[in-house]
Tab-separated table of C-alpha atoms in Angstrom:
chain	number	residue	atom	x	y	z
E	1109	MET	CA	-41.662	180.018	51.641
E	1110	ILE	CA	-40.202	179.860	55.249
E	1111	ASP	CA	-37.506	177.890	56.397
E	1112	ILE	CA	-39.307	174.121	57.768
E	1113	LYS	CA	-36.570	173.831	60.658
E	1114	ASP	CA	-38.131	177.065	61.949
E	1115	LEU	CA	-41.972	175.639	61.789
E	1116	ARG	CA	-40.900	172.081	63.781
E	1117	GLN	CA	-39.295	174.434	65.861
E	1118	ASN	CA	-42.088	176.378	66.911
E	1119	PRO	CA	-45.126	175.238	65.485
E	1120	ASP	CA	-47.563	177.754	67.560
E	1121	LYS	CA	-45.644	180.671	65.696
E	1122	PHE	CA	-46.815	179.848	62.524
E	1123	ILE	CA	-50.763	178.809	63.553
E	1124	ASP	CA	-50.278	182.517	65.099
E	1125	ALA	CA	-48.823	183.729	62.057
E	1126	CYS	CA	-52.253	181.713	59.781
E	1127	LYS	CA	-54.821	183.562	62.719
E	1128	LYS	CA	-53.972	186.754	62.505
E	1129	LYS	CA	-53.274	186.336	58.056
E	1130	ASN	CA	-57.519	184.273	57.389
E	1131	ILE	CA	-55.269	181.680	56.581
E	1132	ASP	CA	-56.609	177.967	57.566
E	1133	GLU	CA	-54.605	176.811	60.549
E	1134	ASN	CA	-54.588	172.700	59.167
E	1135	ILE	CA	-52.228	173.764	57.170
E	1136	ILE	CA	-49.525	173.565	59.948
E	1137	ASN	CA	-50.865	170.020	61.020
E	1138	LYS	CA	-51.170	168.584	58.133
E	1139	LEU	CA	-47.497	170.578	57.075
E	1140	LEU	CA	-45.793	168.486	59.894
E	1141	ASP	CA	-47.640	165.352	59.367
E	1142	LEU	CA	-45.832	165.402	55.927
E	1143	ASP	CA	-42.640	166.663	56.727
E	1144	LYS	CA	-42.344	163.288	59.339
E	1145	LYS	CA	-43.882	160.958	57.223
E	1146	ARG	CA	-41.509	162.823	54.372
E	1147	ARG	CA	-38.275	162.141	56.721
E	1148	GLU	CA	-39.311	158.731	57.745
E	1149	ILE	CA	-39.073	157.460	54.794
E	1150	ILE	CA	-36.092	159.483	53.579
E	1151	THR	CA	-34.816	157.682	55.702
E	1152	LYS	CA	-35.917	153.953	54.897
E	1153	THR	CA	-34.886	155.076	51.363
E	1154	GLU	CA	-31.063	155.324	52.172
E	1155	LEU	CA	-30.675	152.687	54.480
E	1156	LEU	CA	-32.295	150.660	52.333
E	1157	LYS	CA	-29.425	152.455	49.521
E	1158	ASN	CA	-27.144	151.852	51.827
E	1159	GLU	CA	-27.612	148.133	52.094
E	1160	GLN	CA	-28.179	148.041	48.250
E	1161	ASN	CA	-24.351	148.857	47.853
E	1162	LYS	CA	-22.841	146.402	50.689
E	1163	ALA	CA	-24.893	143.731	49.257
E	1164	SER	CA	-23.695	144.856	45.566
E	1165	LYS	CA	-20.109	144.355	46.948
E	1166	GLU	CA	-20.849	140.773	48.548
E	1167	ILE	CA	-22.556	139.187	45.705
E	1168	ILE	CA	-18.935	139.535	43.983
E	1169	SER	CA	-17.342	136.836	45.957
E	1170	LEU	CA	-20.248	135.261	46.780
E	1171	LYS	CA	-21.150	131.899	44.027
E	1172	ASP	CA	-23.688	129.214	43.378
E	1173	GLU	CA	-26.441	128.584	45.836
E	1174	GLU	CA	-25.368	131.551	48.127
E	1175	LYS	CA	-25.272	133.428	45.608
E	1176	LYS	CA	-28.392	132.532	44.349
E	1177	ILE	CA	-30.175	134.006	47.343
E	1178	ALA	CA	-28.511	137.104	47.748
E	1179	LEU	CA	-29.828	138.140	44.434
E	1180	LYS	CA	-32.768	137.721	44.672
E	1181	ASN	CA	-32.569	139.796	48.094
E	1182	MET	CA	-31.125	142.374	46.399
E	1183	LYS	CA	-34.044	142.670	43.387
E	1184	GLU	CA	-36.611	142.506	46.839
E	1185	VAL	CA	-34.522	144.762	48.152
E	1186	SER	CA	-34.485	146.901	44.806
E	1187	ASN	CA	-38.410	146.774	44.816
E	1188	GLU	CA	-38.828	148.112	48.520
E	1189	LEU	CA	-36.638	150.833	47.125
E	1190	LYS	CA	-38.155	151.527	44.113
E	1191	ALA	CA	-41.172	151.661	45.833
E	1192	ASN	CA	-39.874	153.958	48.552
E	1193	GLU	CA	-38.621	156.513	45.978
E	1194	ASP	CA	-41.745	156.727	44.263
E	1195	ALA	CA	-43.725	157.188	47.885
E	1196	LEU	CA	-40.786	160.077	48.041
E	1197	LYS	CA	-41.293	161.942	44.556
E	1198	LYS	CA	-44.731	162.109	45.283
E	1199	ILE	CA	-45.285	163.370	49.679
E	1200	ASP	CA	-42.545	165.707	48.346
E	1201	GLU	CA	-44.285	167.017	46.304
E	1202	ASP	CA	-47.453	167.353	48.624
E	1203	PHE	CA	-45.045	168.294	51.130
E	1204	LEU	CA	-43.723	171.611	48.378
E	1205	ASN	CA	-47.315	172.210	47.375
E	1206	GLN	CA	-47.843	173.589	51.329
E	1207	MET	CA	-44.934	175.252	52.035
E	1208	LEU	CA	-46.181	177.507	49.302
E	1209	LEU	CA	-49.086	178.289	51.337
E	1210	LEU	CA	-47.676	179.381	54.633
E	1211	PRO	CA	-47.816	182.353	55.548
E	1212	ASN	CA	-44.473	184.563	56.768
E	1213	PRO	CA	-45.161	185.646	60.311
E	1214	PRO	CA	-45.870	189.571	60.841
E	1215	LEU	CA	-43.145	191.747	63.002
E	1216	LEU	CA	-44.659	192.053	66.758
E	1217	HIS	CA	-45.920	195.279	65.550
E	1218	VAL	CA	-48.529	194.976	62.178
E	1219	PRO	CA	-51.411	195.588	64.092
E	1220	VAL	CA	-53.625	193.111	64.200
E	1221	GLY	CA	-57.335	193.029	62.407
E	1222	LYS	CA	-59.587	191.677	59.042
E	1223	ASP	CA	-59.025	193.911	56.490
E	1224	ASP	CA	-58.092	197.616	54.924
E	1225	LYS	CA	-60.896	198.706	57.702
E	1226	GLU	CA	-57.825	198.408	60.440
E	1227	ASN	CA	-55.237	199.442	58.734
E	1228	VAL	CA	-53.576	202.454	61.301
E	1229	GLU	CA	-53.120	205.462	59.950
E	1230	ILE	CA	-49.667	206.429	61.265
E	1231	ARG	CA	-49.052	209.975	59.334
E	1232	LYS	CA	-50.921	212.597	57.495
E	1233	TRP	CA	-48.957	214.922	54.911
E	1234	GLY	CA	-50.655	217.800	53.018
E	1235	THR	CA	-54.311	219.080	53.452
E	1236	PRO	CA	-57.017	218.411	51.198
E	1237	ARG	CA	-58.104	221.552	49.296
E	1238	VAL	CA	-61.514	223.175	50.128
E	1239	PHE	CA	-63.458	224.320	47.216
E	1240	ASP	CA	-64.783	227.875	46.806
E	1241	PHE	CA	-66.745	226.227	43.471
E	1242	GLU	CA	-68.871	222.918	43.358
E	1243	PRO	CA	-65.914	220.259	42.317
E	1244	LYS	CA	-65.992	217.830	39.686
E	1245	ASP	CA	-65.111	214.175	39.443
E	1246	HIS	CA	-62.532	213.546	37.462
E	1247	VAL	CA	-64.609	211.023	34.563
E	1248	GLU	CA	-66.603	214.307	34.802
E	1249	LEU	CA	-63.839	216.525	33.760
E	1250	GLY	CA	-61.555	213.844	31.928
E	1251	LYS	CA	-64.700	214.084	29.362
E	1252	THR	CA	-65.574	217.477	29.267
E	1253	LEU	CA	-61.645	218.450	28.400
E	1254	ASP	CA	-61.199	214.869	26.469
E	1255	ILE	CA	-58.913	213.202	28.086
E	1256	ILE	CA	-60.412	210.582	28.960
E	1257	ASP	CA	-63.099	207.903	26.805
E	1258	ILE	CA	-63.455	205.524	29.417
E	1259	GLN	CA	-66.713	204.185	26.744
E	1260	ARG	CA	-64.695	203.541	24.171
E	1261	GLY	CA	-62.160	201.741	25.738
E	1262	VAL	CA	-65.409	199.029	26.868
E	1263	LYS	CA	-66.502	199.270	23.397
E	1264	ILE	CA	-63.169	197.670	22.188
E	1265	SER	CA	-61.757	195.835	25.547
E	1266	GLY	CA	-64.810	195.455	27.827
E	1267	SER	CA	-65.650	197.108	31.004
E	1268	ARG	CA	-62.791	199.000	33.625
E	1269	PHE	CA	-60.636	199.629	30.217
E	1270	TYR	CA	-60.289	203.276	28.258
E	1271	PHE	CA	-58.461	205.336	26.447
E	1272	LEU	CA	-55.961	208.915	27.844
E	1273	LYS	CA	-55.749	211.311	24.632
E	1274	GLY	CA	-54.476	214.225	24.202
E	1275	ASP	CA	-53.308	216.115	27.316
E	1276	GLY	CA	-54.647	212.499	29.220
E	1277	ALA	CA	-51.732	210.836	28.130
E	1278	LEU	CA	-49.146	213.812	27.658
E	1279	LEU	CA	-49.977	213.400	31.717
E	1280	GLN	CA	-49.045	210.391	32.233
E	1281	TRP	CA	-46.010	209.984	30.757
E	1282	ALA	CA	-44.836	213.025	32.000
E	1283	LEU	CA	-45.278	211.440	35.565
E	1284	MET	CA	-43.846	208.365	34.230
E	1285	GLN	CA	-40.451	210.375	33.157
E	1286	TYR	CA	-40.736	211.793	36.228
E	1287	THR	CA	-40.001	209.756	38.012
E	1288	ILE	CA	-38.315	207.264	35.822
E	1289	GLU	CA	-35.706	210.580	36.072
E	1290	TYR	CA	-35.939	210.956	40.104
E	1291	LEU	CA	-34.948	206.828	40.814
E	1292	THR	CA	-32.599	207.449	38.127
E	1293	ARG	CA	-30.397	210.398	39.831
E	1294	LYS	CA	-31.141	207.877	43.780
E	1295	GLY	CA	-28.721	205.486	42.032
E	1296	PHE	CA	-31.562	202.920	41.020
E	1297	THR	CA	-30.231	200.786	38.314
E	1298	PRO	CA	-33.395	201.077	35.900
E	1299	LEU	CA	-34.613	198.270	33.886
E	1300	GLU	CA	-36.884	197.545	31.179
E	1301	VAL	CA	-38.976	194.194	32.085
E	1302	PRO	CA	-40.881	191.288	30.234
E	1303	LEU	CA	-44.950	191.757	30.830
E	1304	LEU	CA	-45.152	188.203	29.847
E	1305	VAL	CA	-43.286	185.069	32.860
E	1306	HIS	CA	-42.846	182.033	33.233
E	1307	TYR	CA	-45.008	180.621	36.520
E	1308	ASP	CA	-41.958	179.901	38.751
E	1309	ALA	CA	-41.687	183.155	38.687
E	1310	MET	CA	-44.975	183.896	39.726
E	1311	MET	CA	-45.086	181.668	42.217
E	1312	GLY	CA	-41.736	183.009	43.481
E	1313	THR	CA	-42.306	185.818	44.675
E	1314	SER	CA	-45.414	184.460	46.194
E	1315	TYR	CA	-48.321	185.835	43.866
E	1316	PHE	CA	-49.177	181.860	43.179
E	1317	PRO	CA	-50.429	179.452	44.533
E	1318	GLY	CA	-53.449	181.908	45.536
E	1319	GLY	CA	-53.529	184.664	43.163
E	1320	GLU	CA	-53.886	183.023	39.285
E	1321	GLU	CA	-57.691	183.907	39.089
E	1322	GLN	CA	-55.721	187.884	39.714
E	1323	ALA	CA	-53.712	187.136	36.603
E	1324	TYR	CA	-54.471	186.826	33.087
E	1325	HIS	CA	-53.495	183.546	31.484
E	1326	ILE	CA	-51.492	182.735	27.949
E	1327	SER	CA	-51.898	178.898	28.602
E	1328	LYS	CA	-50.932	178.332	25.195
E	1329	ASP	CA	-47.057	179.488	25.566
E	1330	LYS	CA	-47.539	178.525	29.096
E	1331	LEU	CA	-47.115	182.035	30.932
E	1332	PHE	CA	-48.723	185.324	32.551
E	1333	LEU	CA	-48.772	188.286	32.423
E	1334	VAL	CA	-47.487	189.855	35.230
E	1335	GLY	CA	-49.650	192.668	37.248
E	1336	THR	CA	-46.479	194.807	38.724
E	1337	ALA	CA	-42.738	194.583	37.744
E	1338	GLU	CA	-41.655	193.524	40.979
E	1339	VAL	CA	-42.451	189.903	39.540
E	1340	ALA	CA	-39.843	190.464	36.910
E	1341	LEU	CA	-37.143	192.529	38.834
E	1342	THR	CA	-36.552	190.171	41.638
E	1343	SER	CA	-37.072	187.233	39.906
E	1344	TYR	CA	-34.127	188.840	37.852
E	1345	HIS	CA	-30.718	187.221	40.137
E	1346	SER	CA	-33.681	184.101	40.815
E	1347	ASN	CA	-31.075	180.966	41.163
E	1348	GLU	CA	-28.049	182.731	41.696
E	1349	ILE	CA	-25.540	183.693	43.987
E	1350	LEU	CA	-24.486	187.267	45.189
E	1351	LYS	CA	-21.550	188.745	46.471
E	1352	GLU	CA	-21.945	190.510	50.006
E	1353	GLU	CA	-20.299	193.064	48.605
E	1354	GLU	CA	-22.302	193.862	45.726
E	1355	LEU	CA	-25.465	194.338	48.037
E	1356	PRO	CA	-28.252	195.976	47.649
E	1357	LYS	CA	-29.305	195.681	45.024
E	1358	LYS	CA	-32.044	199.055	44.121
E	1359	TYR	CA	-33.976	198.074	40.635
E	1360	PHE	CA	-36.527	199.971	39.682
E	1361	GLY	CA	-38.693	199.767	36.389
E	1362	TYR	CA	-40.918	200.424	34.322
E	1363	SER	CA	-44.698	198.295	33.100
E	1364	ASN	CA	-47.935	198.151	31.542
E	1365	CYS	CA	-49.444	196.439	34.287
E	1366	PHE	CA	-52.411	193.344	34.341
E	1367	ARG	CA	-54.426	192.500	36.840
E	1368	ARG	CA	-58.506	190.513	36.348
E	1369	GLU	CA	-59.695	191.691	39.277
E	1370	ALA	CA	-61.713	188.471	40.838
E	1371	GLY	CA	-64.213	189.613	42.616
E	1372	THR	CA	-64.742	192.889	43.093
E	1373	TYR	CA	-67.817	192.304	40.693
E	1374	GLY	CA	-69.914	195.853	42.272
E	1375	LYS	CA	-66.368	197.422	44.092
E	1376	ASP	CA	-64.925	200.186	42.307
E	1377	THR	CA	-65.765	200.043	38.987
E	1378	HIS	CA	-66.533	204.090	38.469
E	1379	GLY	CA	-63.702	206.466	36.668
E	1380	LEU	CA	-59.773	205.009	36.752
E	1381	TYR	CA	-59.729	203.781	40.011
E	1382	ARG	CA	-60.278	200.098	39.234
E	1383	ILE	CA	-58.648	198.280	36.142
E	1384	HIS	CA	-57.952	195.942	34.540
E	1385	GLN	CA	-54.778	197.305	32.508
E	1386	PHE	CA	-52.278	200.558	34.722
E	1387	GLN	CA	-48.923	201.996	34.398
E	1388	LYS	CA	-46.189	201.430	37.465
E	1389	VAL	CA	-42.455	202.755	38.000
E	1390	GLU	CA	-41.921	199.735	40.531
E	1391	GLN	CA	-39.004	200.032	43.321
E	1392	VAL	CA	-37.275	196.441	43.382
E	1393	ILE	CA	-34.671	196.308	46.732
E	1394	ILE	CA	-32.318	192.863	47.143
E	1395	CYS	CA	-30.824	193.157	50.549
E	1396	LYS	CA	-28.467	191.694	53.497
E	1397	ASN	CA	-30.297	189.182	55.657
E	1398	ASP	CA	-31.066	191.344	58.007
E	1399	PRO	CA	-33.934	192.705	59.944
E	1400	GLU	CA	-31.981	196.220	60.848
E	1401	VAL	CA	-30.498	196.519	57.162
E	1402	SER	CA	-34.571	195.749	55.577
E	1403	GLN	CA	-35.779	197.938	57.974
E	1404	LYS	CA	-33.574	201.085	57.113
E	1405	MET	CA	-34.090	200.394	53.348
E	1406	HIS	CA	-38.309	200.302	53.691
E	1407	GLU	CA	-37.804	203.211	55.403
E	1408	TYR	CA	-35.879	204.219	52.425
E	1409	ILE	CA	-38.092	203.102	49.205
E	1410	LEU	CA	-41.168	204.231	50.892
E	1411	ASP	CA	-39.640	207.792	51.738
E	1412	ASN	CA	-38.868	207.922	47.699
E	1413	ALA	CA	-42.579	207.471	47.170
E	1414	GLU	CA	-43.494	210.663	49.915
E	1415	GLU	CA	-40.828	212.230	48.310
E	1416	VAL	CA	-42.235	212.316	44.667
E	1417	LEU	CA	-45.906	213.109	45.990
E	1418	LYS	CA	-45.335	215.926	47.992
E	1419	SER	CA	-43.772	217.625	45.174
E	1420	LEU	CA	-46.406	216.586	43.292
E	1421	GLU	CA	-47.974	218.268	45.976
E	1422	LEU	CA	-51.012	215.829	46.561
E	1423	PRO	CA	-52.507	215.295	50.098
E	1424	TYR	CA	-51.799	211.634	51.335
E	1425	ARG	CA	-51.447	209.326	54.775
E	1426	VAL	CA	-49.118	206.748	55.472
E	1427	VAL	CA	-50.578	203.375	56.775
E	1428	ASP	CA	-49.809	200.857	59.014
E	1429	VAL	CA	-51.261	198.082	56.666
E	1430	CYS	CA	-53.099	195.003	59.846
E	1431	THR	CA	-52.038	191.411	59.493
E	1432	GLY	CA	-55.422	190.089	57.820
E	1433	ASP	CA	-54.585	192.528	54.872
E	1434	MET	CA	-50.927	192.111	54.377
E	1435	GLY	CA	-50.628	188.946	51.844
E	1436	GLN	CA	-49.177	186.134	52.908
E	1437	GLY	CA	-45.459	186.765	52.443
E	1438	GLN	CA	-44.688	189.835	54.104
E	1439	VAL	CA	-43.297	190.642	57.409
E	1440	TYR	CA	-44.378	194.581	57.510
E	1441	LYS	CA	-46.574	196.773	55.001
E	1442	ASN	CA	-47.651	200.226	54.190
E	1443	ASP	CA	-49.995	202.153	51.475
E	1444	ILE	CA	-49.785	205.795	51.599
E	1445	GLU	CA	-52.985	206.298	50.639
E	1446	THR	CA	-53.729	210.316	48.013
E	1447	TRP	CA	-56.956	212.599	49.470
E	1448	MET	CA	-59.414	212.122	46.280
E	1449	PRO	CA	-61.643	215.367	46.437
E	1450	SER	CA	-64.610	213.135	44.794
E	1451	ARG	CA	-64.524	209.935	47.419
E	1452	LYS	CA	-63.406	212.556	50.115
E	1453	SER	CA	-61.012	210.474	51.271
E	1454	TYR	CA	-57.740	208.832	50.817
E	1455	GLY	CA	-57.689	206.421	48.794
E	1456	GLU	CA	-54.818	203.152	48.683
E	1457	THR	CA	-51.979	204.707	45.622
E	1458	HIS	CA	-49.136	203.659	46.445
E	1459	SER	CA	-47.642	200.199	48.703
E	1460	CYS	CA	-44.737	199.491	50.724
E	1461	SER	CA	-44.110	195.399	51.084
E	1462	THR	CA	-41.031	193.985	53.610
E	1463	PHE	CA	-40.734	189.826	53.196
E	1464	TYR	CA	-37.168	189.308	54.325
E	1465	ASP	CA	-35.818	186.297	53.219
E	1466	PHE	CA	-39.354	184.588	52.399
E	1467	GLN	CA	-39.095	185.519	48.090
E	1468	ALA	CA	-35.491	184.503	48.481
E	1469	ARG	CA	-36.283	180.979	49.303
E	1470	ARG	CA	-39.060	180.604	46.590
E	1471	LEU	CA	-36.431	181.867	44.055
E	1472	LYS	CA	-33.533	180.560	45.117
E	1473	LEU	CA	-31.570	183.869	45.597
E	1474	ARG	CA	-28.406	184.075	47.745
E	1475	TYR	CA	-25.540	186.343	48.243
E	1476	LYS	CA	-22.844	184.465	49.791
E	1477	ASN	CA	-22.082	186.076	53.338
E	1478	LYS	CA	-18.117	187.004	54.318
E	1479	GLU	CA	-17.164	183.225	56.014
E	1480	GLY	CA	-18.007	182.017	52.913
E	1481	LYS	CA	-21.579	180.794	53.270
E	1482	ASN	CA	-24.664	180.826	51.271
E	1483	ILE	CA	-27.422	183.543	53.011
E	1484	TYR	CA	-30.399	184.024	50.878
E	1485	CYS	CA	-30.804	187.303	50.573
E	1486	HIS	CA	-33.692	189.441	51.892
E	1487	THR	CA	-36.180	190.847	49.495
E	1488	LEU	CA	-38.677	194.572	49.305
E	1489	ASN	CA	-40.852	196.121	46.581
E	1490	ASN	CA	-42.548	199.910	46.730
E	1491	THR	CA	-44.745	201.405	44.102
E	1492	CYS	CA	-42.767	205.162	43.117
E	1493	ILE	CA	-45.714	205.877	40.996
E	1494	ALA	CA	-49.249	204.429	39.257
E	1495	SER	CA	-51.628	205.440	36.642
E	1496	PRO	CA	-53.978	206.335	35.946
E	1497	ARG	CA	-55.487	205.498	39.709
E	1498	ILE	CA	-52.618	208.710	41.261
E	1499	LEU	CA	-54.503	210.906	38.348
E	1500	ILE	CA	-57.830	210.956	39.846
E	1501	PRO	CA	-56.531	213.023	42.546
E	1502	ILE	CA	-54.005	215.275	40.600
E	1503	ILE	CA	-56.977	215.240	38.102
E	1504	GLU	CA	-59.685	216.661	40.879
E	1505	HIS	CA	-57.508	218.650	43.337
E	1506	TYR	CA	-55.190	220.231	40.704
E	1507	GLN	CA	-59.676	221.624	39.296
E	1508	THR	CA	-60.053	225.005	38.092
E	1509	LYS	CA	-63.110	226.971	38.575
E	1510	ASP	CA	-63.729	227.520	34.523
E	1511	GLY	CA	-62.975	222.877	34.471
E	1512	ASN	CA	-59.668	223.364	33.336
E	1513	ILE	CA	-57.165	221.137	34.911
E	1514	GLU	CA	-53.758	223.291	36.324
E	1515	ILE	CA	-50.665	220.968	35.685
E	1516	PRO	CA	-48.280	220.048	38.750
E	1517	LYS	CA	-45.135	222.327	38.197
E	1518	VAL	CA	-42.916	219.179	38.643
E	1519	LEU	CA	-44.325	218.146	35.688
E	1520	GLN	CA	-44.886	221.164	33.283
E	1521	LYS	CA	-41.038	220.509	31.668
E	1522	TYR	CA	-42.297	216.835	30.889
E	1523	MET	CA	-45.068	218.218	28.977
E	1524	GLY	CA	-43.678	221.013	26.961
E	1525	GLY	CA	-44.320	223.769	29.478
E	1526	LYS	CA	-47.563	224.080	29.257
E	1527	LYS	CA	-48.974	225.346	32.496
E	1528	ILE	CA	-52.607	224.061	32.126
E	1529	ILE	CA	-54.806	221.561	30.390
E	1530	THR	CA	-58.261	222.785	28.222
E	1531	LYS	CA	-60.555	221.793	26.209
E	1532	ILE	CA	-58.623	223.135	23.360
E	1533	SER	CA	-55.330	222.818	23.933
């Protein structure tokens, strides 16, 4: 959520943000009209309260007819005050609903574009493997080696569900454990997070309103399954005032994640690329309200994800996400795309986002600075590893001519020293 004072002073900045992020710009004028009416009602309500208080004090000394007239006037003021308070309650609700739809303006250096096709590559690492044999994709390899079973996943849960089996499951767990130990060494605090959260947590992290169709809803209990540990991690200190010297807070969570993938029918349906349930190790930073600090933290958590990919020896590239592909709340975002041989291209495996105080305002997440003033924090998040999507490049990149899969060196100790996955393993 943005600062309404900023909108009043510079509406053109937010009109521009709407255009760049493909959001209806008419929301700006609608919100400014609501804001004007809201302030008028607040002013009128305060005047009526003052009038009511003044009359209450004076009426004590009045007698007979004067007192009767004053009581009648007080009743009229009271009725008008009640009407104003009801109107204010309604307009406050409308005002908040509109505020929650307003986008955070992207930083000036963010590339302007409509969708992910206009994201801009900023660097690459590694060289895609050139095979001296006809390579197989991860689905064929997984079926042959009996480590991926999509057919039975669909049988019991429907499309885009799957089983990882035997060394397939062990490989995923090895990835998670390796990343967990890596971030722990980096000084991050690990959290085991709730997978079911209230609407306020989804709203506070800016997934709602607007993303309800992507979330699984447990209507009986009014809870939502999270699509990322970011929701719980960022909400952890909601409605709290931290101390400046505590910052930055560095957290990571390992969790199952759930996404309905509504609106993606027929898109990337092959194999494990776009599925409904997956596992992720997510980094979250809560830091001072300072653009320079946010930039350093963004580079830091992005570098963590890159270091993990480098240690897995997987070729990848980093892109600046354009304005039309960013979320409502981000001011800057990078994606990491890892080379996937079967797709003959890079596929998104990681996202790194800076929000400034957008999420913190929604979550009422603040810190007390050295002058004793309460300031909204800045928040950031980044995927350090997400599976099974990352299994696609691992399985395909590390396949052998005879149809086996070599295990990346850094993961071998987490699989009991095993170096290769074969059908009889």
